[in-house]
Coordinates of C-alpha atoms and ligand atoms in Angstrom, one line a residue:
X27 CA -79.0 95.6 59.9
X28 CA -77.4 92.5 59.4
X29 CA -74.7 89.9 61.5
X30 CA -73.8 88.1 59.0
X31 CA -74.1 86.9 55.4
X32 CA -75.2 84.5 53.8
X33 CA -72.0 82.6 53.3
X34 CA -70.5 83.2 57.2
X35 CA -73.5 81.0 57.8
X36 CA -71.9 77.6 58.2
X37 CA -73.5 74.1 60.4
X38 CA -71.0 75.1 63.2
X39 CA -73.0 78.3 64.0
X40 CA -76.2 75.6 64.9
X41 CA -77.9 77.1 67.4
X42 CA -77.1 80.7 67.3
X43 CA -79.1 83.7 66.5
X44 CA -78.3 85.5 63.3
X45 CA -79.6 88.6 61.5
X46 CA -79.6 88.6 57.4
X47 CA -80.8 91.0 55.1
X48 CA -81.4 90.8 51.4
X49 CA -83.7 89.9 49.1
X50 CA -86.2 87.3 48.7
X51 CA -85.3 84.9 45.9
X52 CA -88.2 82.5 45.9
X53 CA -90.8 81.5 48.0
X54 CA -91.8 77.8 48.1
X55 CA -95.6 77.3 50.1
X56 CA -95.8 73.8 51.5
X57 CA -99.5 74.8 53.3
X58 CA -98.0 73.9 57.2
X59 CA -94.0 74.6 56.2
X60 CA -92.8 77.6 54.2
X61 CA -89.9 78.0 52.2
X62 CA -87.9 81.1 51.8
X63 CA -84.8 81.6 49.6
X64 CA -83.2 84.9 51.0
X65 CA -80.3 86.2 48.5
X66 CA -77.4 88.3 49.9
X67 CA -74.2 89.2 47.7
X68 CA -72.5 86.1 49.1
X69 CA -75.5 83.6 48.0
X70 CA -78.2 82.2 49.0
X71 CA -79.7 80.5 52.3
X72 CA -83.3 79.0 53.2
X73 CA -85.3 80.2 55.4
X74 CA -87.8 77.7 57.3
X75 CA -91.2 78.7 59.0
X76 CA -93.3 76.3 59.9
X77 CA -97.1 76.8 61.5
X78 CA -97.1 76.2 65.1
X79 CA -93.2 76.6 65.4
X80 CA -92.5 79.7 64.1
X81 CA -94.2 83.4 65.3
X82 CA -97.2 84.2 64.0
X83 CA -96.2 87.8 62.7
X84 CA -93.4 85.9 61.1
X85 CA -95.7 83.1 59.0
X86 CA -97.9 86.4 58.0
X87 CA -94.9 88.1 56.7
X88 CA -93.7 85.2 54.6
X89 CA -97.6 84.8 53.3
X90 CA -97.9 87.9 51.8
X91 CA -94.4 88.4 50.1
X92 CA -93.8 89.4 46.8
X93 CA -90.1 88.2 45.1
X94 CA -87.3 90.1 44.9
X95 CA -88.5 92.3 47.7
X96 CA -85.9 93.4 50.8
X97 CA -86.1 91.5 54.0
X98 CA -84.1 91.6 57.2
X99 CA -84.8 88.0 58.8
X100 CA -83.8 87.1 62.4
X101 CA -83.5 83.4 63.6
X102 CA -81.5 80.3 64.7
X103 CA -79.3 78.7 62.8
X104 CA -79.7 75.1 62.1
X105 CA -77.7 72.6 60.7
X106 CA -79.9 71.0 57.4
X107 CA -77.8 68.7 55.1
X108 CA -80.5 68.9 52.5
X109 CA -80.9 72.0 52.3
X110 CA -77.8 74.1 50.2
X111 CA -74.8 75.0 51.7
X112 CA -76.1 72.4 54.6
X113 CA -78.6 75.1 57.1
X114 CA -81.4 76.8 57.1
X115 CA -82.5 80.0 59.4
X116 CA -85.7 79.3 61.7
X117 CA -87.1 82.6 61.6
X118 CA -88.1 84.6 65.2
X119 CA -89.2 87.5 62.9
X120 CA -89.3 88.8 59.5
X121 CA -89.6 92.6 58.4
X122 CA -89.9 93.7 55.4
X123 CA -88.0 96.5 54.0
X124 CA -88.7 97.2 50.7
X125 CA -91.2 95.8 49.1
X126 CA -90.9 95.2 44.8
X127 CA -93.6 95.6 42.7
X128 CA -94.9 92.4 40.5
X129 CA -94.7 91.8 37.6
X130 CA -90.3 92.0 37.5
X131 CA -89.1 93.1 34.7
X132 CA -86.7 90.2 34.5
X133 CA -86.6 87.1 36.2
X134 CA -83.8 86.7 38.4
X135 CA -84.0 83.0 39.5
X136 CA -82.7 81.7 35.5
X137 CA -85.7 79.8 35.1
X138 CA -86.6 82.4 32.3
X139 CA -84.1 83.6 29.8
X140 CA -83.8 87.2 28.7
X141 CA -82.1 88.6 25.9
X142 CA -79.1 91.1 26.3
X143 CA -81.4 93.9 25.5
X144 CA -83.6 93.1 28.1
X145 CA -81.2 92.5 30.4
X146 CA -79.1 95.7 30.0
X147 CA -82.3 98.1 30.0
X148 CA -83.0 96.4 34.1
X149 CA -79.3 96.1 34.7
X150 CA -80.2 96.9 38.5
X151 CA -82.6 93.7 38.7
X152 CA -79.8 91.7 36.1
X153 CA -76.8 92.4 38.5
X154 CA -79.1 90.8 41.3
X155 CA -78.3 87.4 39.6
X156 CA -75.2 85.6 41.2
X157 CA -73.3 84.8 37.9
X158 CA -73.7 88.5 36.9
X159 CA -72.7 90.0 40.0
X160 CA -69.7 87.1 39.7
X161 CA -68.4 89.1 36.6
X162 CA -68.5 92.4 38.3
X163 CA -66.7 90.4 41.4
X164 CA -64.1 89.3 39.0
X165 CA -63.4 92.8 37.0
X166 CA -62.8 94.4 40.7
X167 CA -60.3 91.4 41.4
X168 CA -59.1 91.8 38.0
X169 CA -58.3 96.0 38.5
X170 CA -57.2 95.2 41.9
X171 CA -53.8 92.5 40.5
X172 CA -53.6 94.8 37.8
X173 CA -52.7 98.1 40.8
X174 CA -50.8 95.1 43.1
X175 CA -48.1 94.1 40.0
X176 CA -47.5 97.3 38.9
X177 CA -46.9 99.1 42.6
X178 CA -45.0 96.6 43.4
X179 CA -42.7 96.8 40.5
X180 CA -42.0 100.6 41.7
X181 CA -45.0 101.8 39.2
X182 CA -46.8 104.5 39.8
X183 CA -50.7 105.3 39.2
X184 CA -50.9 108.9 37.1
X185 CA -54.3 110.2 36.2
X186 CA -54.2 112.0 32.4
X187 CA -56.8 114.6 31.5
X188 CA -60.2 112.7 29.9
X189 CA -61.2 116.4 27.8
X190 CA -58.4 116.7 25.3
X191 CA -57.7 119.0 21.9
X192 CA -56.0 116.5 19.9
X193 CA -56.5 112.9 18.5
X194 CA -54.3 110.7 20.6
X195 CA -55.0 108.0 17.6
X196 CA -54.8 109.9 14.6
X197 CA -57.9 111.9 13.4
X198 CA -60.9 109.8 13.0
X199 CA -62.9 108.3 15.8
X200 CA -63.1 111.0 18.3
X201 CA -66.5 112.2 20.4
X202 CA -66.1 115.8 20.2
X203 CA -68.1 117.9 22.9
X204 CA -68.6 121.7 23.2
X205 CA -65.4 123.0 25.7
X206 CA -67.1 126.7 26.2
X207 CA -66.7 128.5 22.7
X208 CA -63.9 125.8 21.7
X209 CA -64.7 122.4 20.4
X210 CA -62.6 119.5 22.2
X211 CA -62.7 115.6 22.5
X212 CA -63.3 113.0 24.6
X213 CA -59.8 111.3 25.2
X214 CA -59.9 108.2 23.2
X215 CA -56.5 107.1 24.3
X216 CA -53.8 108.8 27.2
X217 CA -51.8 108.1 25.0
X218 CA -49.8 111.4 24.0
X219 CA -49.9 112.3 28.0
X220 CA -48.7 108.7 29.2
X221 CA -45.3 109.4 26.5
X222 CA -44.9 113.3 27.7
X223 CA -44.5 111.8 30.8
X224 CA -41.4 109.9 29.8
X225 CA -39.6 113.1 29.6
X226 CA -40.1 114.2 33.2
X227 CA -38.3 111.0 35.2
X228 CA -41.3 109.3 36.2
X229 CA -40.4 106.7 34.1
X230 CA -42.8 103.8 34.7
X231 CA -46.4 104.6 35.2
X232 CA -50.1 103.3 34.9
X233 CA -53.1 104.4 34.2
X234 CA -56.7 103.2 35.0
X235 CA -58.9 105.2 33.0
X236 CA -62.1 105.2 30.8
X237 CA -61.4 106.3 27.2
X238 CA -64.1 107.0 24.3
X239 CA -64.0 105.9 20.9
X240 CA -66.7 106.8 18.4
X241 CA -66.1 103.9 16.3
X242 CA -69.6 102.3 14.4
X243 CA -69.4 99.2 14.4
X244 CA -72.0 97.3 16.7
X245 CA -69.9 93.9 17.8
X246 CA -69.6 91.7 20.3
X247 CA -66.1 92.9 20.9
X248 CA -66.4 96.4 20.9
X249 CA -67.4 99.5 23.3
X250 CA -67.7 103.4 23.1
X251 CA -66.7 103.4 26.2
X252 CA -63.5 101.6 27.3
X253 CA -62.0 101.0 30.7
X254 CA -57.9 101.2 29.7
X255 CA -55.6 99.9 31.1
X256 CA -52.3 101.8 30.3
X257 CA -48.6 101.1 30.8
X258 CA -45.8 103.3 29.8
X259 CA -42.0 102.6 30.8
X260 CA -38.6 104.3 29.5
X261 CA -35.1 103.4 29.2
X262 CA -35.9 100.0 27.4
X263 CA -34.6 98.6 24.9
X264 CA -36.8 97.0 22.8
X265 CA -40.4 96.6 22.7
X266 CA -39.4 93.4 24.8
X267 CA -38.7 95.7 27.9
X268 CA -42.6 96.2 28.2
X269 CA -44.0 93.2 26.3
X270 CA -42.1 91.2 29.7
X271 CA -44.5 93.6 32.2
X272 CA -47.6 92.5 29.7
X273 CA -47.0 89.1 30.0
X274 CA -46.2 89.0 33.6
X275 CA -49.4 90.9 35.0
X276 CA -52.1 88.9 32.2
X277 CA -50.0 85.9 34.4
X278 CA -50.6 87.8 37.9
X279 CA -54.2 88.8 37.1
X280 CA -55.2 85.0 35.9
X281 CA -52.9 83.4 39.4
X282 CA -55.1 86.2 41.6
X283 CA -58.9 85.1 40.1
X284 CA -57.9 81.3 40.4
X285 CA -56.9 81.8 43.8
X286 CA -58.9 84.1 45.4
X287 CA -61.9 83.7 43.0
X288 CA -62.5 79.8 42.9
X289 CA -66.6 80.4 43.6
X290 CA -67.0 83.0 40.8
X291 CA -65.2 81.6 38.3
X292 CA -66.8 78.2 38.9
X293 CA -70.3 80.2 38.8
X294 CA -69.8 81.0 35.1
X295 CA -68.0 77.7 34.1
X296 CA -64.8 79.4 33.5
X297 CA -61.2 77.3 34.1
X298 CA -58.1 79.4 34.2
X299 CA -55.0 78.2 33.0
X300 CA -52.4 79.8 34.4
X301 CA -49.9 80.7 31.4
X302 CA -46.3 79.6 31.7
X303 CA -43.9 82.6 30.4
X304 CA -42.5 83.2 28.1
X305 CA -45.9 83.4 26.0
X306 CA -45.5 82.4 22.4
X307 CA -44.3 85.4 20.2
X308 CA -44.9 85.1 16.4
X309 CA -44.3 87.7 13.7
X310 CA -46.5 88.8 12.3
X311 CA -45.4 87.8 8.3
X312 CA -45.3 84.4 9.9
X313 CA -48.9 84.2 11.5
X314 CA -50.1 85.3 7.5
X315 CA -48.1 82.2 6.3
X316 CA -49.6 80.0 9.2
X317 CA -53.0 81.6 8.5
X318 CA -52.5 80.8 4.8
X319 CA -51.5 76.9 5.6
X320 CA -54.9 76.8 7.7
X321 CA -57.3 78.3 4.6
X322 CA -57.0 81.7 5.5
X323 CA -55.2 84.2 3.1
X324 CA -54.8 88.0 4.6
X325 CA -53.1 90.5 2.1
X326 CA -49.8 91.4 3.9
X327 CA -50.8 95.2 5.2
X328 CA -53.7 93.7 6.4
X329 CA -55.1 93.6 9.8
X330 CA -56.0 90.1 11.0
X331 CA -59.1 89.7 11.5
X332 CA -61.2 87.9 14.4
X333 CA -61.5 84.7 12.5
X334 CA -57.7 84.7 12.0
X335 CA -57.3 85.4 15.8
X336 CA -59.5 82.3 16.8
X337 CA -58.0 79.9 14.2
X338 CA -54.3 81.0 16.1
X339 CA -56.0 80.9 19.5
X340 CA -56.7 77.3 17.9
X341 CA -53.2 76.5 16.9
X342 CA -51.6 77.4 20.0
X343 CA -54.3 77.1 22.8
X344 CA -52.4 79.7 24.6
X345 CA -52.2 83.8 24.7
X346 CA -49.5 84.9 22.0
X347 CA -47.7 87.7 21.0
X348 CA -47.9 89.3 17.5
X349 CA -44.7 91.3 16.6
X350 CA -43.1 93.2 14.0
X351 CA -46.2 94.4 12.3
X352 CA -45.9 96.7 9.1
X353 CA -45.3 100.1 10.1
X354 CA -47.9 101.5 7.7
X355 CA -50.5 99.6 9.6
X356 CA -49.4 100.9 13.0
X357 CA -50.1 104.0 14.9
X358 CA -47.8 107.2 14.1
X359 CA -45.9 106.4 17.4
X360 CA -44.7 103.0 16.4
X361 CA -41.1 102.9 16.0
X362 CA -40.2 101.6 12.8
X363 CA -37.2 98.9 13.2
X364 CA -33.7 100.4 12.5
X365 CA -32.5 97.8 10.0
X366 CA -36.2 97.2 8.6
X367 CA -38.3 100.1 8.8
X368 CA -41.1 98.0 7.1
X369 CA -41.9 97.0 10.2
X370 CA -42.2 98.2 13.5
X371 CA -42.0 97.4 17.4
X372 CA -45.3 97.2 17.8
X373 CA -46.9 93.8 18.9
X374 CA -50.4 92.8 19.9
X375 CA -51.4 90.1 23.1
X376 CA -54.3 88.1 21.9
X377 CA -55.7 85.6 24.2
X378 CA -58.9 82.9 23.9
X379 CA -59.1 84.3 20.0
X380 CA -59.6 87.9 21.1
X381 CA -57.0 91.0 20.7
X382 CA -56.4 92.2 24.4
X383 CA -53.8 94.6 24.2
X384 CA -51.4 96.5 21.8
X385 CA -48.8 98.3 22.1
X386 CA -44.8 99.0 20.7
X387 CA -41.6 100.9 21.4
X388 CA -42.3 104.4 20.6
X389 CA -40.6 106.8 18.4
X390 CA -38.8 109.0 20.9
X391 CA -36.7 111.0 18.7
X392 CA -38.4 114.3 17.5
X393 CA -37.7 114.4 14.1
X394 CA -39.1 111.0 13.2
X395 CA -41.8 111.7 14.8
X396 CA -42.5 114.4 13.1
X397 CA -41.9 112.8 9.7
X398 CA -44.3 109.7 10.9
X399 CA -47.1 112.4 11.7
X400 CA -46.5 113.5 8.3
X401 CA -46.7 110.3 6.9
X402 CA -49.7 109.3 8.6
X403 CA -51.3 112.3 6.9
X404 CA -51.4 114.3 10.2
X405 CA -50.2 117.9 11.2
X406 CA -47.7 118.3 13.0
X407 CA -49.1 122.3 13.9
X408 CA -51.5 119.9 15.9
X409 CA -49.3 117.8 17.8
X410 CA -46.8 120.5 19.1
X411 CA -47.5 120.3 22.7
X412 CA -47.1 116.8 22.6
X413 CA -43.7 117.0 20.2
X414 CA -42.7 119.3 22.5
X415 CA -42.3 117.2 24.7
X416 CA -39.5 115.2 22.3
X417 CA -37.4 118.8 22.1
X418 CA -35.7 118.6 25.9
X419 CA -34.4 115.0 26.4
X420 CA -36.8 112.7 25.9
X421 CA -35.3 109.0 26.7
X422 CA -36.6 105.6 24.6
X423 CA -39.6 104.5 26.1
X424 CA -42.7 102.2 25.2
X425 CA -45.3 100.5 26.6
X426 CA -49.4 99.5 26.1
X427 CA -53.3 99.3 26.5
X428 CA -55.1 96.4 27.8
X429 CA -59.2 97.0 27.7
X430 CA -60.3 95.4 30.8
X431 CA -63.5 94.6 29.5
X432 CA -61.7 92.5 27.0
X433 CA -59.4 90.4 29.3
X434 CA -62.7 89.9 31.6
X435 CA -64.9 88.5 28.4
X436 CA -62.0 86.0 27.7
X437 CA -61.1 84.9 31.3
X438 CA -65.4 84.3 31.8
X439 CA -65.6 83.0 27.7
X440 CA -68.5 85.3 27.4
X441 CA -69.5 86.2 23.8
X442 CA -70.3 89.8 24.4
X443 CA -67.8 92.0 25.4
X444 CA -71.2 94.6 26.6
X445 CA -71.8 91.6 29.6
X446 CA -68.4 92.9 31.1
X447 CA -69.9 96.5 31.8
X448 CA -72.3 97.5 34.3
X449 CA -73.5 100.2 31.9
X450 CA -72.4 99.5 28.2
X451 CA -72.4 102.4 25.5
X452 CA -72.5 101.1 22.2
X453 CA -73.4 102.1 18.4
X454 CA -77.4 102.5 20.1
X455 CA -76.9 102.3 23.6
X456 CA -76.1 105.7 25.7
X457 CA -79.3 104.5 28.9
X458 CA -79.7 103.6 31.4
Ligands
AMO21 P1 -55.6 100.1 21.0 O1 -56.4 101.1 20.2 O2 -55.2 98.9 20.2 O3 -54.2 100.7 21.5 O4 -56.4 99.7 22.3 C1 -55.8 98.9 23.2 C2 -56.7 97.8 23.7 O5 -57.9 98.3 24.1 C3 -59.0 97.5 23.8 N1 -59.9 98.1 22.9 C4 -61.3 98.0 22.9 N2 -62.1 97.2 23.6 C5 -63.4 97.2 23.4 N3 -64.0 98.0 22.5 C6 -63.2 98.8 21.7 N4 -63.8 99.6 20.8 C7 -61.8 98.8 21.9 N5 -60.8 99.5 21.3 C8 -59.6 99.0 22.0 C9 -58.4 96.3 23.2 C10 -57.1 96.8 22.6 O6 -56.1 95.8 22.4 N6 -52.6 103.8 22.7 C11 -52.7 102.4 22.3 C12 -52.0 101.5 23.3 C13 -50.5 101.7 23.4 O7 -49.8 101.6 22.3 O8 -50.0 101.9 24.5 C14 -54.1 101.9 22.1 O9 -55.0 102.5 22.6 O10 -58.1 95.4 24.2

């Protein structure tokens, strides 16, 4: 249906005959000349009939269009400095495709705002705008570095079951769904599976996967539904063997969008500063004394919380690593530190004021791990296939979760982590 897109359309190609399809953007009636902005995924280009030049059937079609309908337009291309990106097509004919109804539900031009709402109950007609669909562009770029580093460090891609019988996370904030006359979950972390997998050899792996956490609040930074990013690496030796892979792809993933993404980032105003590594690693007991010095007392044991984030995001103007948090704070798996066991290997990424990723050196002897369930208040009845797993050689190991739909909100500085996803599902939010 089409020769080229938009953007293939350059002044050199003056003269030839194209075919574009997409849809029409605006129309602009001068009486005698007619404007037509035709939008493709690449852009936008104009399309110029004028009476007594162009076909007949052609200046009809253009007369009685509505916006946002689907066109396939034939015609020569000619070089126009004033018009964008420098040509316009003179049409020899114009068919309509599929026509849209009027009123839209949403303007897509940005001459009219919308609200969030709005916007994510006509996703279909929001995506059609060119700094939405430059997100989108980015989060594929973004999943495709993430695959590229880790295959070519000798990675490979393992797909953990999404149904599951136990929390991954400890009890709370599971979905559960009926599993025939059995009640199971909705994986809220591959956690568990991504450590079994430790003991079989296959000892560096990723995961792509959506994961489900039935948590209440209604933020800007949180989802239902997550897109995880999951590492998992053994025969390290500290949490510093897989803190090293974190910092090196968030370095890989921002290198790809500046380089093959100029045009989208531009789009939404976003600059990306390619991070020098080592990234800054605090501990944690020092970021509360930092916090404290800047106005903002946290009780040690306590999490810190967004503002405390920005206000470091502030201080260093760079991602950081937090390390050594208190072990009570941390998930079961943590391993607690063999000369402190306050304190764990468990660290968090933060970048642009936002947490992106935690993870830690795990527990990988079996009866720790079995005395940190306990501690945690869990059962350890519960967790046997998984413990299991700890019985038959299971070597140190450790590794992370990056949310994609985090790393995407800071990269673009959006304020909503929801603009990220094509479909969100929130606290109210399960349609479209
Ligand atoms: P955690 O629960 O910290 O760790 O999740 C890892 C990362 O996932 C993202 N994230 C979220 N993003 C949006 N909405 C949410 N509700 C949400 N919850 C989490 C964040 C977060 O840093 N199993 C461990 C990882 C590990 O240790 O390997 C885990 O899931 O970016």
């Amino acid at each position: 249906m089409r020769t080229h897109y938009s953007g293939d359309v350059s002044p050199e190609l003056d003269g030839e005959t194209v075919t574009l399809a997409g849809w029409v953007h605006e129309v602009r009636d001068l009486g005698k000349l007619k404007f037509l902005v035709l939008r493709d995924r690449a852009g936008m280009i104009q399309v110029t009939a004028k009476e007594g030049v162009t076909d007949a059937k052609a200046i009809s079609a253009v007369d009685s269009l509505s916006r946002e309908s689907v066109l396939q337009v034939t015609g020569l291309v000619k070089s126009a400095p004033k018009a964008p990106g420098g040509v316009e097509i003179n049409p020899t004919s114009i068919s309509l495709i599929a026509s849209a109804q009027s009123p839209l539900p949403l303007d897509v031009t940005g001459k009219v705002d919308s609200d969030l709402d709005t916007r994510l109950n006509n996703r279909f007609m929001d995506v059609r705008k060119p700094q939405v669909q430059a997100i989108f562009k980015l989060r594929s770029k973004v999943l495709e570095a993430y695959r590229e580093f880790f295959l070519g460090r000798g990675f490979i891609e393992i797909n953990p079951p999404s149904i599951i019988a136990a929390a991954s996370e400890g009890g709370t904030n599971l979905f559960p769904i009926t599993y025939f006359e059995r009640e199971a979950f909705l994986c809220q972390s591959p956690q568990l599976y991504k450590q079994m997998i430790m003991s079989t050899g296959l000892d560096r792996v990723f995961i792509t996967q959506p994961v489900f956490r039935a948590e209440p609040h209604n933020t800007p930074r949180h989802l239902n539904e997550i897109f995880m990013l999951d590492v998992e690496k053994a025969f390290i030796e500290d949490e510093e063997g897989v803190m090293e892979e974190l910092e090196g792809v968030l370095q890989y993933i921002l290198k790809k969008l500046a380089d093959d993404t100029p045009g989208e980032l531009e789009l939404l105003g976003a600059e990306v500063d390619v991070p020098k590594l080592p990234l800054k690693r605090i501990d944690y007991d020092d970021a509360l004394d930092l916090l404290a010095e800047n106005n903002l007392k946290i009780e040690w044991g306590e999490d810190i919380p967004p503002e405390g984030e920005r206000k470091l995001h502030e201080l260093f103007n760079a991602p950081y690593f937090i390390k050594r948090w208190p072990t009570q704070m941390r998930a079961f798996y943590s391993r607690p530190l063999d000369d402190e066991p306050r304190y764990c290997s468990a660290f968090d990424l933060d970048f642009m004021g936002l947490e992106l990723s935690s993870g830690a050196q795990r527990i990988h002897d079996h009866d720790q791990l079995v005395e940190a369930l306990e501690s945690k208040g869990l059962n350890p009845e519960n967790f046997e296939f998984y413990l299991k797993a700890f019985r038959y050689g299971m070597p140190p190991h450790g590794g992370w979760g990056l949310g994609v739909e985090r790393i995407l909100t800071s990269i673009c500085k959006l304020t909503n982590v929801r603009e990220t996803v094509l479909w969100p599902r929130d606290r109210h939010r399960i349609e479209p």
